[in-house]
Amino acid sequence: MNIIEVESRHESGVHAKRPIVLVRGQGARVWDDQGRSYIDCATGHGVAILGHCHPKVVEAIQRQSARLITCTDTYYNDTRAQLLERLGRIVPAGMERVFLCNSGTEAVEGALKFARYTTRRAGVVAMMRGFHGRSMGSLSATHNPKYRKPFEPLVPGFTHIPLNKLDAAAQAITEETAAVIVEPVQGEGGVRPAAPEFLQGLRRLCDERGALLILDEIQTGMGRTGRMLALEHAGVVPDILCLGKGIGGGVPMGAVVLGPKVAPLKPGLHGSTFGGNPLACAAALATLQVLEEEGLPGRAAEKGAYALRRLEALHDAPMVREVRGLGLMIGIELKCKSRPYLDVLHERGIMALPAGPTVVRLLPPLMIPDDDLEYVLDTVIDVLGQTLQVSDEEDD
Ligand SMILES: *Cc1c(COP(=O)(O)O)cnc(C)c1O
C-alpha cells in the first residue's frame, strides 16, 4: 500500500502534511517507514512530554485495557478516582473539582460554559494572537482571522485585547464580562510569554468586576515551562484551568479544573461520552507519576535555561529577530518566513514547529537526552544563522 497516496485520497484535506510516514517512536525519537530517525521537537504540538512510548505509560495502558476500557461517567471508577486525586495535588489549593474531556478545545468549551453559567454574563475577553481551539466556542476566543473568518458568525460577546497591555484589559473587562481567557505563554501565537504583572493585573481586574479568570494551560501545563503549571511562575490562581495536550501521555484527554468561585454544576448541565474513560485516566495517571518521579518540570527548567543561553549565539544572526521562551517552550522569531528553515531542520533530522508564519517553535520532550538536545541546539544555531533563499509560493 502506498500510505501517502491512500491517506491523501481519503483524508479531509485540512491537514498540511509532510511526505513522511511515521511508524514508530521511542523516547525523543521517531522513525519513518524507511528507517530514518528524527529528534522530535514537535511532539505532536507538545503532546509527547514524556517522549514516545514511555514504558510506564505503555504498561498502564496495557494493564487498563485488559481490565476496563470504557466506563461512562454515570458510574464511579477506581482509575478515574486515582487520577482525580493526583490531579488535585498539582493544581492550586481549592481547585477541587474537575470535568474530564477528550481534547483541548473541549476543555475550553467547558470553561466558557461554566463561566457563563456562574456569572450569568455573556462577555469573554481574550487576547490577540491567542489560540484556544477550533470548535465554535473556543474558535470565538481564538484570534487568528485565518481560522475564524470562514466560519463566521461565531459566538457573540468575544473581544480581543493586546497581550501584556493592562490598560486595554481595564477598558475591556466590564460588568458584562463572564471571563477573561489567557495562555500564560502563547503557543500557536508565537511563543509569547504573558508578563507575570499582566496575569496578576488580570486577576485583580476580574476580582474587582466579578469576572472569572480562565488560564489556558493546554500547551504550557504538565511541566512544559519548567514548573508543573506555568501559573506558578506568576503566582496567579485562576478560577478555571484548562489542561490538555500532554496530560494523557499521548492518549486524548482534556480537563477543566474548577476553583471555588465556579457555581455548583448540576447533572446534565454539561457532558461527554468519553470524558474520564478509564483508558485515558490510566495513561494520565502514569504520566503524572512519571513527571513527578523523574522531576521532569525541574529538568525542563534547567534544560530550557541552558538552551536559551546557547541560543544567544543567534542574537547577531542576520535573519533572527528574537529568541524567547520559558522552560522547554522555545520560540525563535525570524525576520522572514520560518518554513524554509523548518524544512532544512527536517532534512537534518529535527522536527520543529512553526508558531505563526515567522516563528520556529521547539517543544522537545521534557526527558530529551543531553546529547540529543546538544545536536538540536548545534543544528538550530547553524541553520537559523544562515540566510536561506525563500520561495514565495508557500506560506504558513
Ligand atoms: C492546542 C491548544 C488548544 C486546542 O487543543 P486541541 O486538543 O487541539 O483541541 C487550545 N489551547 C491551547 C493553548 C493549545 O495549545
Short mmCIF file of C-alpha atoms and ligand atoms in Angstrom, two decimals, residues 45 102-106 108 131-134 138 183 185 187-188 216-220 244-245 253 361, ligand 1:
data_model
loop_
_atom_site.label_atom_id
_atom_site.label_comp_id
_atom_site.label_asym_id
_atom_site.label_seq_id
_atom_site.Cartn_x
_atom_site.Cartn_y
_atom_site.Cartn_z
CA HIS A 45 2.27 20.10 19.20
CA ASN A 102 -11.01 14.41 25.42
CA SER A 103 -9.19 17.38 23.91
CA GLY A 104 -8.07 20.93 24.41
CA THR A 105 -10.88 22.58 22.55
CA GLU A 106 -13.41 20.66 24.64
CA VAL A 108 -12.08 25.45 26.61
CA PHE A 131 -5.18 30.28 20.44
CA HIS A 132 -7.78 28.21 22.26
CA GLY A 133 -9.01 25.66 19.75
CA ARG A 134 -11.21 25.34 16.70
CA SER A 138 -13.13 28.09 21.51
CA GLU A 183 -2.45 31.48 27.87
CA VAL A 185 2.71 31.66 27.27
CA GLY A 187 1.93 28.88 21.93
CA GLU A 188 0.45 28.92 18.46
CA ASP A 216 -5.49 28.00 29.17
CA GLU A 217 -2.55 25.76 30.09
CA ILE A 218 -3.27 23.22 27.40
CA GLN A 219 0.21 23.78 25.95
CA THR A 220 2.07 25.26 28.94
CA GLY A 244 -4.95 19.05 27.52
CA LYS A 245 -2.18 18.01 25.12
CA MET A 253 -7.60 13.86 27.23
CA ARG A 361 8.94 26.69 17.81
C1 LIG B 1 -3.63 23.02 21.19
C2 LIG B 1 -4.28 24.05 22.00
C3 LIG B 1 -5.67 24.09 22.14
C4 LIG B 1 -6.61 23.15 21.41
O1 LIG B 1 -6.39 21.83 21.74
P1 LIG B 1 -6.97 20.65 20.79
O2 LIG B 1 -6.69 19.41 21.57
O3 LIG B 1 -6.23 20.73 19.51
O4 LIG B 1 -8.40 20.91 20.62
C5 LIG B 1 -6.21 25.07 22.97
N1 LIG B 1 -5.42 25.93 23.63
C6 LIG B 1 -4.09 25.93 23.52
C7 LIG B 1 -3.27 26.90 24.29
C8 LIG B 1 -3.47 24.99 22.70
O5 LIG B 1 -2.14 25.00 22.57
#
